[in-house]
PDB file of C-alpha atoms in Angstrom:
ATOM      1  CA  UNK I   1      -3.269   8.298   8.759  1.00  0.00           C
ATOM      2  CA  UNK I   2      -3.417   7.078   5.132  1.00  0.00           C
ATOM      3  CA  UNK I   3      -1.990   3.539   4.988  1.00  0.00           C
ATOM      4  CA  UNK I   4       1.492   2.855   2.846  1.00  0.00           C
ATOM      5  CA  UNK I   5      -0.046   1.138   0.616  1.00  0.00           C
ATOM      6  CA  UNK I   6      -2.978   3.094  -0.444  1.00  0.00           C
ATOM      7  CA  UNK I   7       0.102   5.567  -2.027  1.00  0.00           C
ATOM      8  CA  UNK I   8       1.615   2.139  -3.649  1.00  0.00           C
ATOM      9  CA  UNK I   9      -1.689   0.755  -4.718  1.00  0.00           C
ATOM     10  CA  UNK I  10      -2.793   4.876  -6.317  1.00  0.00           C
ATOM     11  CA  UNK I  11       0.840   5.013  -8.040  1.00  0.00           C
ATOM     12  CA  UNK I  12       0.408   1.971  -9.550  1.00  0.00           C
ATOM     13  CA  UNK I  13      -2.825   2.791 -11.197  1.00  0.00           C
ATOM     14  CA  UNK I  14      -1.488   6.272 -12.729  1.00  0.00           C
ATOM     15  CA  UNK I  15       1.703   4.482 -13.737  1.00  0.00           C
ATOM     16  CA  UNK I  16      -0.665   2.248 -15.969  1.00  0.00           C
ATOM     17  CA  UNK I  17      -2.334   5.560 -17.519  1.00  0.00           C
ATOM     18  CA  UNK I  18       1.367   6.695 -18.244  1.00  0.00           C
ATOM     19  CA  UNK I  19       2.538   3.379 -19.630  1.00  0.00           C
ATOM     20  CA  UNK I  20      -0.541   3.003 -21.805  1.00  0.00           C
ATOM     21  CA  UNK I  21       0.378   6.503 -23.610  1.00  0.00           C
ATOM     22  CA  UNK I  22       2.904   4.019 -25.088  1.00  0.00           C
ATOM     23  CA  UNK I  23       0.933   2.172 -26.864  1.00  0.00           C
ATOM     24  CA  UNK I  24       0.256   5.363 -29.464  1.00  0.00           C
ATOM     25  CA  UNK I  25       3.744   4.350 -30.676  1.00  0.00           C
ATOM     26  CA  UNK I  26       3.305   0.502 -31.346  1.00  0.00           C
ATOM     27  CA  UNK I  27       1.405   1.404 -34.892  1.00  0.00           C
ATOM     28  CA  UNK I  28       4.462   2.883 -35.765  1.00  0.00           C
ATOM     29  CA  UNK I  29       5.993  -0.593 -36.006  1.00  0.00           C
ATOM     30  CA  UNK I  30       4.246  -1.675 -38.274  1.00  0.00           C
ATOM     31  CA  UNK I  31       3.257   1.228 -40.581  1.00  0.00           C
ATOM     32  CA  UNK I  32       5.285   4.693 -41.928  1.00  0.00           C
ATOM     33  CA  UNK I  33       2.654   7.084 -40.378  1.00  0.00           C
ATOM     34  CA  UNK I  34      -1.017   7.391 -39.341  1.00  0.00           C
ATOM     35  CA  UNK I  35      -3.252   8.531 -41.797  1.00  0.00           C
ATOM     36  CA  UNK I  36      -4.725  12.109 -41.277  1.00  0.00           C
ATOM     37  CA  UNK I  37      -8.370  10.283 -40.740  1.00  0.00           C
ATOM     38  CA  UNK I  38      -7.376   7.636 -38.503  1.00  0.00           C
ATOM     39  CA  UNK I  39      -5.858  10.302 -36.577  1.00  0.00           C
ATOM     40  CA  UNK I  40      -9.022  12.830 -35.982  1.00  0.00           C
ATOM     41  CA  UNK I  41     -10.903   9.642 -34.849  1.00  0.00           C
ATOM     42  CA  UNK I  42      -8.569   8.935 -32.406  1.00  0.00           C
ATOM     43  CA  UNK I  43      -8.550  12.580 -30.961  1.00  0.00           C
ATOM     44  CA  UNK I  44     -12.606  12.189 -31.133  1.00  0.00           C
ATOM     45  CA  UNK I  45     -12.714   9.477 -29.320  1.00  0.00           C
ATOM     46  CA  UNK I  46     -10.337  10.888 -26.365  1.00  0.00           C
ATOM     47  CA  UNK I  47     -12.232  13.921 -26.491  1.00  0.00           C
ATOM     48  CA  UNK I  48     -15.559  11.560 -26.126  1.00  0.00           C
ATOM     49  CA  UNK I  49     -13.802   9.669 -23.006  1.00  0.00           C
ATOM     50  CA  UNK I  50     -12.715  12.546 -21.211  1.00  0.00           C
ATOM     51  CA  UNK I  51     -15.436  14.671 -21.620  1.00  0.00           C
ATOM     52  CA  UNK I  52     -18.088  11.672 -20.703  1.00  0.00           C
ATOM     53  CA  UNK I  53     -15.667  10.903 -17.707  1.00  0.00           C
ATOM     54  CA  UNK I  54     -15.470  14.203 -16.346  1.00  0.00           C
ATOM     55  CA  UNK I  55     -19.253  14.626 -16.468  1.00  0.00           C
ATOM     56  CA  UNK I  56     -20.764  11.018 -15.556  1.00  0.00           C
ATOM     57  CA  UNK I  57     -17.387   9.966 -13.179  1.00  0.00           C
ATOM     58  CA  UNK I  58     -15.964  13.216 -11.570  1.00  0.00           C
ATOM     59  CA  UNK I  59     -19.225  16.113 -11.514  1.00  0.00           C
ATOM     60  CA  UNK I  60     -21.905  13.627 -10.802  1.00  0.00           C
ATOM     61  CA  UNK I  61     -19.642  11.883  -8.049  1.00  0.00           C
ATOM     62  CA  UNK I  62     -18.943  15.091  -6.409  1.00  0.00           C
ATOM     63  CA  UNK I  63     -22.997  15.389  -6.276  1.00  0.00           C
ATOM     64  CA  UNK I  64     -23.720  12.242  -6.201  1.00  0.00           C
ATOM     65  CA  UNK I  65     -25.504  12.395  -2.784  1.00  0.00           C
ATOM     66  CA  UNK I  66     -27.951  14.853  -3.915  1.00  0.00           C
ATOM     67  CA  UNK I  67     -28.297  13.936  -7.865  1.00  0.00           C
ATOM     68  CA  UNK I  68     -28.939  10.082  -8.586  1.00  0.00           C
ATOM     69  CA  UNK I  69     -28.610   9.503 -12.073  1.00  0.00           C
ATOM     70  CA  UNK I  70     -29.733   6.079 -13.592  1.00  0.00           C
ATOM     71  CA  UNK I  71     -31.835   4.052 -16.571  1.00  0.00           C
ATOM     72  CA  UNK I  72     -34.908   5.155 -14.909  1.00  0.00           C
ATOM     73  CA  UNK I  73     -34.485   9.082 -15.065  1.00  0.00           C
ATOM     74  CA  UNK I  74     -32.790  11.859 -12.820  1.00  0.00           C
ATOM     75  CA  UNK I  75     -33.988  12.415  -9.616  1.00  0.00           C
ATOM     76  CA  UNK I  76     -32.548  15.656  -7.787  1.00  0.00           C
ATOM     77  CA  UNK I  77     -32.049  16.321  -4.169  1.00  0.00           C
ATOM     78  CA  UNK I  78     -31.664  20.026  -2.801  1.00  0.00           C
ATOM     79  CA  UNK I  79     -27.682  20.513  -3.315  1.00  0.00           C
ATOM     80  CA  UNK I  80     -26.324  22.657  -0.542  1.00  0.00           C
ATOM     81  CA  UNK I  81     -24.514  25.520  -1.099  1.00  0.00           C
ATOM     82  CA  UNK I  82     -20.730  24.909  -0.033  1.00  0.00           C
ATOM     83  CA  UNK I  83     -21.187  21.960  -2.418  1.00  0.00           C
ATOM     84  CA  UNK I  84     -21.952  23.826  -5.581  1.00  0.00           C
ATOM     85  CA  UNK I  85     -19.295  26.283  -4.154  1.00  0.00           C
ATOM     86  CA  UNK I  86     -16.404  23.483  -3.603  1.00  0.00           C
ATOM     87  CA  UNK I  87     -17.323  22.262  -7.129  1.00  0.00           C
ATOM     88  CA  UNK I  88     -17.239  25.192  -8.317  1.00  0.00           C
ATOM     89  CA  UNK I  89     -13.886  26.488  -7.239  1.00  0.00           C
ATOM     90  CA  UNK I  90     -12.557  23.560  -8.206  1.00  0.00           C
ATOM     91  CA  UNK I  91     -14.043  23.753 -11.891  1.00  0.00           C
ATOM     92  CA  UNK I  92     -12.308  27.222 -11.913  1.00  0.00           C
ATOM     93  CA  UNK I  93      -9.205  26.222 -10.690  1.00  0.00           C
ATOM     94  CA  UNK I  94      -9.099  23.099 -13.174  1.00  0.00           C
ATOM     95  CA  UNK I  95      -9.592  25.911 -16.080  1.00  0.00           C
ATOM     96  CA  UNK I  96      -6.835  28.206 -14.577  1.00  0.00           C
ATOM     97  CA  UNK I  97      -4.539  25.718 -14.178  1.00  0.00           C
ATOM     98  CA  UNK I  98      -4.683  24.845 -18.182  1.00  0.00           C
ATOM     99  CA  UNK I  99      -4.638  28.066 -19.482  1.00  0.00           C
ATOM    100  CA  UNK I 100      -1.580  28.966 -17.483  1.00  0.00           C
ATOM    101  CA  UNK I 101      -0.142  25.677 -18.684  1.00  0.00           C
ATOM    102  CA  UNK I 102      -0.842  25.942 -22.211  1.00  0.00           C
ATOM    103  CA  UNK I 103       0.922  29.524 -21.877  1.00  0.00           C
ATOM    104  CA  UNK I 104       4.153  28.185 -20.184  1.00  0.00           C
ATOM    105  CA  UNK I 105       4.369  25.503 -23.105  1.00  0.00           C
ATOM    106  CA  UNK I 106       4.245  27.860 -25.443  1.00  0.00           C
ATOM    107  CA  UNK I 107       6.999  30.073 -23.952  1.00  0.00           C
ATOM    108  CA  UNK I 108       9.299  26.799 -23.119  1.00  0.00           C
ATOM    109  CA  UNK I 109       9.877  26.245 -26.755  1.00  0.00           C
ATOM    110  CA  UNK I 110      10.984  22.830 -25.968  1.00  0.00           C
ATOM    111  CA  UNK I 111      12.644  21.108 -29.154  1.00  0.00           C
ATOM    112  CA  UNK I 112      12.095  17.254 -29.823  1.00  0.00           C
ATOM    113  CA  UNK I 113      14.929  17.425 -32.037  1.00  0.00           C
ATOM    114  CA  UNK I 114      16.788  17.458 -28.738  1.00  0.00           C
ATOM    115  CA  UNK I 115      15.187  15.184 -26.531  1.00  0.00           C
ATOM    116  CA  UNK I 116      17.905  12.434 -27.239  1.00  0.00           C
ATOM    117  CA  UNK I 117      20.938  15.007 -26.679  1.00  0.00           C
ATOM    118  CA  UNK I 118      19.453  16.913 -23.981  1.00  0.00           C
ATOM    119  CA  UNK I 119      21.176  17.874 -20.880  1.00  0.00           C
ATOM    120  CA  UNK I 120      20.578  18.201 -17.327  1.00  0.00           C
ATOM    121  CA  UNK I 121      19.071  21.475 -17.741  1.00  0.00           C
ATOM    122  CA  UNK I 122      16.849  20.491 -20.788  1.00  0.00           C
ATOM    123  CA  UNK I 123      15.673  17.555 -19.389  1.00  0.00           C
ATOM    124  CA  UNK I 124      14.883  19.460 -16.248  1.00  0.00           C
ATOM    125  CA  UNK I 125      12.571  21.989 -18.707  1.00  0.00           C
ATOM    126  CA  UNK I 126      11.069  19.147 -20.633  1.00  0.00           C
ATOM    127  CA  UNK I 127      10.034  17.053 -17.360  1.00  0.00           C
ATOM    128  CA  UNK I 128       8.101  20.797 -16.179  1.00  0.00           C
ATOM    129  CA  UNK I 129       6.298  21.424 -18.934  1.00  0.00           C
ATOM    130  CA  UNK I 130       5.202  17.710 -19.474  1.00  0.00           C
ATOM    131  CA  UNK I 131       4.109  18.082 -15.410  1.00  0.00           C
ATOM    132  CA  UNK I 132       1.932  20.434 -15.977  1.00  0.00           C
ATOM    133  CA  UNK I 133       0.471  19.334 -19.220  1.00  0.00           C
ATOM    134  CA  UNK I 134      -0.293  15.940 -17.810  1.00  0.00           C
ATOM    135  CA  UNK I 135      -0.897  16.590 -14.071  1.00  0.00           C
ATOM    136  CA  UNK I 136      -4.456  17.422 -14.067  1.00  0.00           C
ATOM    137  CA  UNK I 137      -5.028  13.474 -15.977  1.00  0.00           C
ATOM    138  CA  UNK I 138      -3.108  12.182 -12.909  1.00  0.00           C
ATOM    139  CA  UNK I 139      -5.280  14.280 -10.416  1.00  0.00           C
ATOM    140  CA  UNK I 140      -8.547  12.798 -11.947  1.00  0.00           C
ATOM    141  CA  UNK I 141      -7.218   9.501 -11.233  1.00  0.00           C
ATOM    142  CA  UNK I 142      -5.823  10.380  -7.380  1.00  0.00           C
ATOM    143  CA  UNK I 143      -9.250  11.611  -6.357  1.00  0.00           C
ATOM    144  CA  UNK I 144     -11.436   8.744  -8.089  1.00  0.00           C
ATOM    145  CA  UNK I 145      -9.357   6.519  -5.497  1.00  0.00           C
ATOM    146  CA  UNK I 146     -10.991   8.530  -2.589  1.00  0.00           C
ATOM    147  CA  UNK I 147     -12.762   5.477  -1.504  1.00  0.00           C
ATOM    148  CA  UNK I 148     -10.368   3.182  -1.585  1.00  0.00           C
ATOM    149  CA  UNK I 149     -10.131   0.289   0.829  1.00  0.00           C
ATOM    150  CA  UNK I 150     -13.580   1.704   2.572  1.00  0.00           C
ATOM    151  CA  UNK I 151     -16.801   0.486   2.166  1.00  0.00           C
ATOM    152  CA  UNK I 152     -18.349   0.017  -1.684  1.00  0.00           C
ATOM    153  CA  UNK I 153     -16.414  -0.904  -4.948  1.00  0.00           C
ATOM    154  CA  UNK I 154     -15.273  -4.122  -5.760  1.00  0.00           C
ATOM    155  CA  UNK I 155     -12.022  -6.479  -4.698  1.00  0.00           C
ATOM    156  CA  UNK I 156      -9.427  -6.650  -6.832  1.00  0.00           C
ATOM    157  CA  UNK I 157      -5.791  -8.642  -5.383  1.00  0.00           C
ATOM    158  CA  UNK I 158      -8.035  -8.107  -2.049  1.00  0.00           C
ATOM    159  CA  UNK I 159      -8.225  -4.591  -1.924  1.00  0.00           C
ATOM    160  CA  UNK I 160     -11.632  -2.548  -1.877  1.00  0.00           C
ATOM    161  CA  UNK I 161     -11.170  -0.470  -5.061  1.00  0.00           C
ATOM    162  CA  UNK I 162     -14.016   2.410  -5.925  1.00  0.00           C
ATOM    163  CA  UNK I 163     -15.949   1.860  -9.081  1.00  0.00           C
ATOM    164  CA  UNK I 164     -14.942   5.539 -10.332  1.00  0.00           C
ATOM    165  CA  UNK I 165     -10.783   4.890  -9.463  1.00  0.00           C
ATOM    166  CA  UNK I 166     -11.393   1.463 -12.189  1.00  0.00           C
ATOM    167  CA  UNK I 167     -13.680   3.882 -14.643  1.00  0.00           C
ATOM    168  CA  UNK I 168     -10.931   6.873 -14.375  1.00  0.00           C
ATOM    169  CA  UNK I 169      -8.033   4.678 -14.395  1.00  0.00           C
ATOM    170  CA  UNK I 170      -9.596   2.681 -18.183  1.00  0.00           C
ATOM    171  CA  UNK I 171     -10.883   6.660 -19.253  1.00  0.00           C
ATOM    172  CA  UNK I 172      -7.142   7.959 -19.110  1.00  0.00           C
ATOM    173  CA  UNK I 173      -5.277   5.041 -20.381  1.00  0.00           C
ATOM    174  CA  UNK I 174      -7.832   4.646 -23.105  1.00  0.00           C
ATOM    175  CA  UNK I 175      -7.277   8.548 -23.747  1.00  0.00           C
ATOM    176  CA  UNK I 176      -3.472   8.367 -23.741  1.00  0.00           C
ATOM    177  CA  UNK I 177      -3.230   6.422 -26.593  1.00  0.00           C
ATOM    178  CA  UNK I 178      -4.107   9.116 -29.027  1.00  0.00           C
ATOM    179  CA  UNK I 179      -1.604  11.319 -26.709  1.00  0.00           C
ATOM    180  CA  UNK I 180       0.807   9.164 -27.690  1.00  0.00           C
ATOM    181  CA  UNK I 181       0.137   8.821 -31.615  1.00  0.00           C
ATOM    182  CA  UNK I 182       0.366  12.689 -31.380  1.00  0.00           C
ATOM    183  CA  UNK I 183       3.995  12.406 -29.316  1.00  0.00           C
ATOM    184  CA  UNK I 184       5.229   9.865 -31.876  1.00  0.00           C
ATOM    185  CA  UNK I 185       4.243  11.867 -35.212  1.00  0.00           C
ATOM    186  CA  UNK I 186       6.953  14.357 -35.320  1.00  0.00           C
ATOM    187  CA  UNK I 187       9.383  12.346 -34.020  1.00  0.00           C
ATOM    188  CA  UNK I 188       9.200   9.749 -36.498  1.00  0.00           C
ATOM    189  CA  UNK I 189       9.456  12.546 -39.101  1.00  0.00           C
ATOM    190  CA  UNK I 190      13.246  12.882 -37.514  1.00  0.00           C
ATOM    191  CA  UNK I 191      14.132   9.622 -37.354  1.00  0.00           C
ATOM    192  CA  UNK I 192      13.981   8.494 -34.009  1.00  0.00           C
ATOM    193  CA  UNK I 193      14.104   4.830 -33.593  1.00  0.00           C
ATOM    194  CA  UNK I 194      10.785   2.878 -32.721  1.00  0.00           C
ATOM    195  CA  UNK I 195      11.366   2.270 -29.115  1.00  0.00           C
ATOM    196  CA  UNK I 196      12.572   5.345 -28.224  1.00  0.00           C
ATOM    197  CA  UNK I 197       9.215   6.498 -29.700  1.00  0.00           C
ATOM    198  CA  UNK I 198       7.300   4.290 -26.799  1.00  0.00           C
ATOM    199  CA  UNK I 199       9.687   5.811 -24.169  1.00  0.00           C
ATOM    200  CA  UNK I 200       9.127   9.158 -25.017  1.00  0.00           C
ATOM    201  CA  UNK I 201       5.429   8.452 -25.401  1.00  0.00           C
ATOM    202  CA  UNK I 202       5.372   7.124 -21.919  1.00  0.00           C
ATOM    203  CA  UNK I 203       8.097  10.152 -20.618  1.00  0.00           C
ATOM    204  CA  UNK I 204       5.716  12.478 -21.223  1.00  0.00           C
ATOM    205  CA  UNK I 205       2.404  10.484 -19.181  1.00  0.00           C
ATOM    206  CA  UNK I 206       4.992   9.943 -15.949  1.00  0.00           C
ATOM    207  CA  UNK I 207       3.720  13.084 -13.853  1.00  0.00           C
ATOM    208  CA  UNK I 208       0.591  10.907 -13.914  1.00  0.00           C
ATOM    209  CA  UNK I 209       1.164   8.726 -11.120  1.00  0.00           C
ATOM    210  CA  UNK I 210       2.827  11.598  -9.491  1.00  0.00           C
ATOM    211  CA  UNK I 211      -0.175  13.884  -9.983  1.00  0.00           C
ATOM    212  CA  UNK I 212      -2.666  10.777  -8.639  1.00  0.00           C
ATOM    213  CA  UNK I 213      -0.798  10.037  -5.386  1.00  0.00           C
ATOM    214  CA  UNK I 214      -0.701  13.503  -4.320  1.00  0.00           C
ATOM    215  CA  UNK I 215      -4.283  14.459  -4.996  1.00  0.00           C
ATOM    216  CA  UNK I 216      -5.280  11.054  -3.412  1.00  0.00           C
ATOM    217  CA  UNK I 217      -3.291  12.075  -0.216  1.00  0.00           C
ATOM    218  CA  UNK I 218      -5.383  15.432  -0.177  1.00  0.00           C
ATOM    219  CA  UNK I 219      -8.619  14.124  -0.878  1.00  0.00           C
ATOM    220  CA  UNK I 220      -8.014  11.696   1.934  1.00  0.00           C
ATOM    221  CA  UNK I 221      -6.704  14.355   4.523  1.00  0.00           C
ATOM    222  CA  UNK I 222      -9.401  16.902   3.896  1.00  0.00           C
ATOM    223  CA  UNK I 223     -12.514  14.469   2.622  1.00  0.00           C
ATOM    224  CA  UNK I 224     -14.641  17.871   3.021  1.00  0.00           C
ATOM    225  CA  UNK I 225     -12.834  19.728   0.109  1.00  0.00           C
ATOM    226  CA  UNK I 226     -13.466  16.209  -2.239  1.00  0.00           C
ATOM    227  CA  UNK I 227     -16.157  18.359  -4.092  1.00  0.00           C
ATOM    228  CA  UNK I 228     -13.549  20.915  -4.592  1.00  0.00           C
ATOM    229  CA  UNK I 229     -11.397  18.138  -6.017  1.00  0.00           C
ATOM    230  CA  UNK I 230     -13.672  16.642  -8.297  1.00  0.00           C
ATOM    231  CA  UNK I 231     -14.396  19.841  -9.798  1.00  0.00           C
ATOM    232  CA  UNK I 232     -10.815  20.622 -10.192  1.00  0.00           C
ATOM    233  CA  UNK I 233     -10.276  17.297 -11.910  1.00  0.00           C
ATOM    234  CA  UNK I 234     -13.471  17.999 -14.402  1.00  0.00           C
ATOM    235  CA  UNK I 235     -12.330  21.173 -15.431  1.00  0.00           C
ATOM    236  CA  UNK I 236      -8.852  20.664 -16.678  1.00  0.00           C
ATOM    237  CA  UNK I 237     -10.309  17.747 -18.425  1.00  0.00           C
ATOM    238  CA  UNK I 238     -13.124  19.305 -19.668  1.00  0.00           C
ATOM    239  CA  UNK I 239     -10.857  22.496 -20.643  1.00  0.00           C
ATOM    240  CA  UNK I 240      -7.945  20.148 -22.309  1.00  0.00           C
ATOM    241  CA  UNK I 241     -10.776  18.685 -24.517  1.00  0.00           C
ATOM    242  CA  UNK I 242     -12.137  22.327 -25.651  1.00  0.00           C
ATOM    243  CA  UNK I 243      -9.007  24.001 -26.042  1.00  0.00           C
ATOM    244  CA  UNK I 244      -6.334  21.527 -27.156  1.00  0.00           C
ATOM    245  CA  UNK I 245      -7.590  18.098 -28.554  1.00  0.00           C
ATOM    246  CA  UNK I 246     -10.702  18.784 -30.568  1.00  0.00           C
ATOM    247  CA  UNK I 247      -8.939  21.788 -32.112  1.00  0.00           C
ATOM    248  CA  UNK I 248      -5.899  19.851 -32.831  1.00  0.00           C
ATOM    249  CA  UNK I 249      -8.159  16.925 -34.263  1.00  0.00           C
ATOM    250  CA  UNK I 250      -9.326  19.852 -36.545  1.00  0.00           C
ATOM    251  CA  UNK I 251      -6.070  20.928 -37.645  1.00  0.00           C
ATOM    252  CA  UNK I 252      -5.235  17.851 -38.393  1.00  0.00           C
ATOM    253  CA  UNK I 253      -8.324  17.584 -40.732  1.00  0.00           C
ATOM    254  CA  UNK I 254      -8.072  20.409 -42.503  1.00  0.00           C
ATOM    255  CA  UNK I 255      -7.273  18.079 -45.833  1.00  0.00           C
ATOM    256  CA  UNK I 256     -10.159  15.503 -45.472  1.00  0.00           C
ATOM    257  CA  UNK I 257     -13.984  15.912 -46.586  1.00  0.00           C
ATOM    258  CA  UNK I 258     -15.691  18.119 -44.644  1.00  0.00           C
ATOM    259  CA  UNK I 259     -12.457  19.394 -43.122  1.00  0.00           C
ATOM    260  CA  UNK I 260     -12.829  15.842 -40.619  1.00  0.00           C
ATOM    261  CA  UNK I 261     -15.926  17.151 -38.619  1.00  0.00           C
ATOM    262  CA  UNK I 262     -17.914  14.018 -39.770  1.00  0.00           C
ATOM    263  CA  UNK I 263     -14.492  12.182 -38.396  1.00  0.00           C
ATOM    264  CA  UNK I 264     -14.210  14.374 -34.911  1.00  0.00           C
ATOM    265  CA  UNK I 265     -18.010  13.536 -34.376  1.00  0.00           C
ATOM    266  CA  UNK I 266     -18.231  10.073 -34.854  1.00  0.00           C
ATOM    267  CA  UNK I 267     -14.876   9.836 -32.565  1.00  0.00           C
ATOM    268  CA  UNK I 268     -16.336  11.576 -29.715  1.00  0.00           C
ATOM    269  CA  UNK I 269     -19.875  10.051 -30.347  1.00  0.00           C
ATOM    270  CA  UNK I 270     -18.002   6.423 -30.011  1.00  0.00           C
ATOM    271  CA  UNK I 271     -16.103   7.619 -26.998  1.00  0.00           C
ATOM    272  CA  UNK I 272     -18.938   9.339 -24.944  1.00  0.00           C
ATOM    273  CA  UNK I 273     -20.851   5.509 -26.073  1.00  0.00           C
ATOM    274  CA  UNK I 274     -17.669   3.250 -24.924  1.00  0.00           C
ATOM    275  CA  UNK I 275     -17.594   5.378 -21.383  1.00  0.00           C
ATOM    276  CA  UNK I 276     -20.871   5.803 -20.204  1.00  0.00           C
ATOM    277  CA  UNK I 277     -22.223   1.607 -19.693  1.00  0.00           C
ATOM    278  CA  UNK I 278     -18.916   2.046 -16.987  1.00  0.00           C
ATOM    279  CA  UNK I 279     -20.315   5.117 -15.201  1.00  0.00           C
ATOM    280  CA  UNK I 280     -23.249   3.116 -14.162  1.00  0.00           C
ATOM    281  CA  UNK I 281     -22.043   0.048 -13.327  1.00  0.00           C
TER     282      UNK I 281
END
């Protein structure tokens, strides 16, 4: 039996990941738009955090028995087989999930011209397609939590909270931001008032906590398929990253030196840097 507030204490924790996809929208406050190199950074650096937080938080967590990572080397432990198999399957499934994502947004042909005059129907389109776009960030935060309240981790308002739910939970907030700046862009370009640019910033993040209580109810159900839901986790992140943001930070680059690789580098290089002093706390 998982306790009531487990759920409440998960929800809370992908509700911050949603609200901090707000924040992409404060610049606009305070300046017409985001310049072209400012923005390829910023997808770098999510690109950095999600890919350094899907391979030092989620894949070496769902090994972590068998491969012990730390200052002093890499020491490896005979991996059984249903463990490279759960992990696997779950890396798959992460992948599929994407792909058949990325296809259903692009059939949707949702309009942000219409968000503000949208009806029940519309709204009811929008709110799937932003599910499963941002589900998979809202799973990687569920099963980080696997722990929580058991033995390990550190208090926080008295609860026993795993070190990978606190690295997760900073990785996808910190990650959202850009999400946001990217949300905020085109709607600006039409007008839409400032703080409706941090609501539908944050809209489009709420499957998160959604996402993170229902993969932390499975991963606490069926503890022997947590492998599986690492892996699962990983890949959508790891696919997201290789599929959507570093060739949209390229896109976006196309006008700067070097068509904003020396920009998309040194954003992933700082992300992969700010990440990894957390994974080994």
């Amino acid at each position: 039996m998982v306790e009531l507030w487990s759920f409440a204490f998960v929800f809370i924790a992908g509700l911050i990941t949603a609200l901090a996809t707000g924040l992409g929208a404060v610049p606009f406050f305070f300046v017409a738009e985001m310049s072209d190199r400012w923005n390829v950074t910023l997808w770098g650096i999510a690109s950095g955090i999600m890919l350094s937080a899907s391979v030092f938080g989620l894949v070496l967590e769902a090994l972590g028995t068998y491969i012990q990572v730390s200052l002093g080397g890499v020491s490896v432990s005979p991996i059984p087989r249903r463990q490279l198999l759960l992990l696997g399957v779950g890396l798959l499934s992460g992948v599929v999930l994407v792909y058949v994502a990325h296809d259903l947004i692009e059939a949707a042909d949702v309009d942000p011209r219409e968000y503000a005059e949208a009806d029940f129907k519309k709204l009811v389109l929008i709110l799937g397609v932003l599910t499963i776009h941002s589900f998979p960030e809202g799973v990687a935060v569920g099963v980080s939590f696997a722990d929580l309240g058991l033995s390990g981790g550190t208090q926080i308002f008295g609860f026993v909270v795993p070190l990978l739910a606190i690295f997760m939970t900073i990785a996808i907030s910190i990650h959202n931001v850009p999400e946001g700046v990217a949300i905020s862009i085109p709607l600006r370009s039409m007008g839409v008032a400032n703080w409706k640019l941090v609501w539908w910033s944050v809209f489009s993040s709420l499957p998160q906590p959604i996402g993170a209580v229902l993969a932390f109810y499975f991963v606490r159900v069926a503890r022997e398929f947590l492998p599986a839901g690492f892996g699962f986790a990983a890949g959508a992140m790891i696919y997201l990253v290789l599929t959507e943001f570093i060739p949209e930070a390229l896109a976006v680059g196309k006008g700067l030196p070097g068509d904003g690789r020396r920009e998309l580098l040194g954003g992933v290089a700082a992300g992969v840097l700010a990440m990894i002093p957390l994974a080994f706390v």
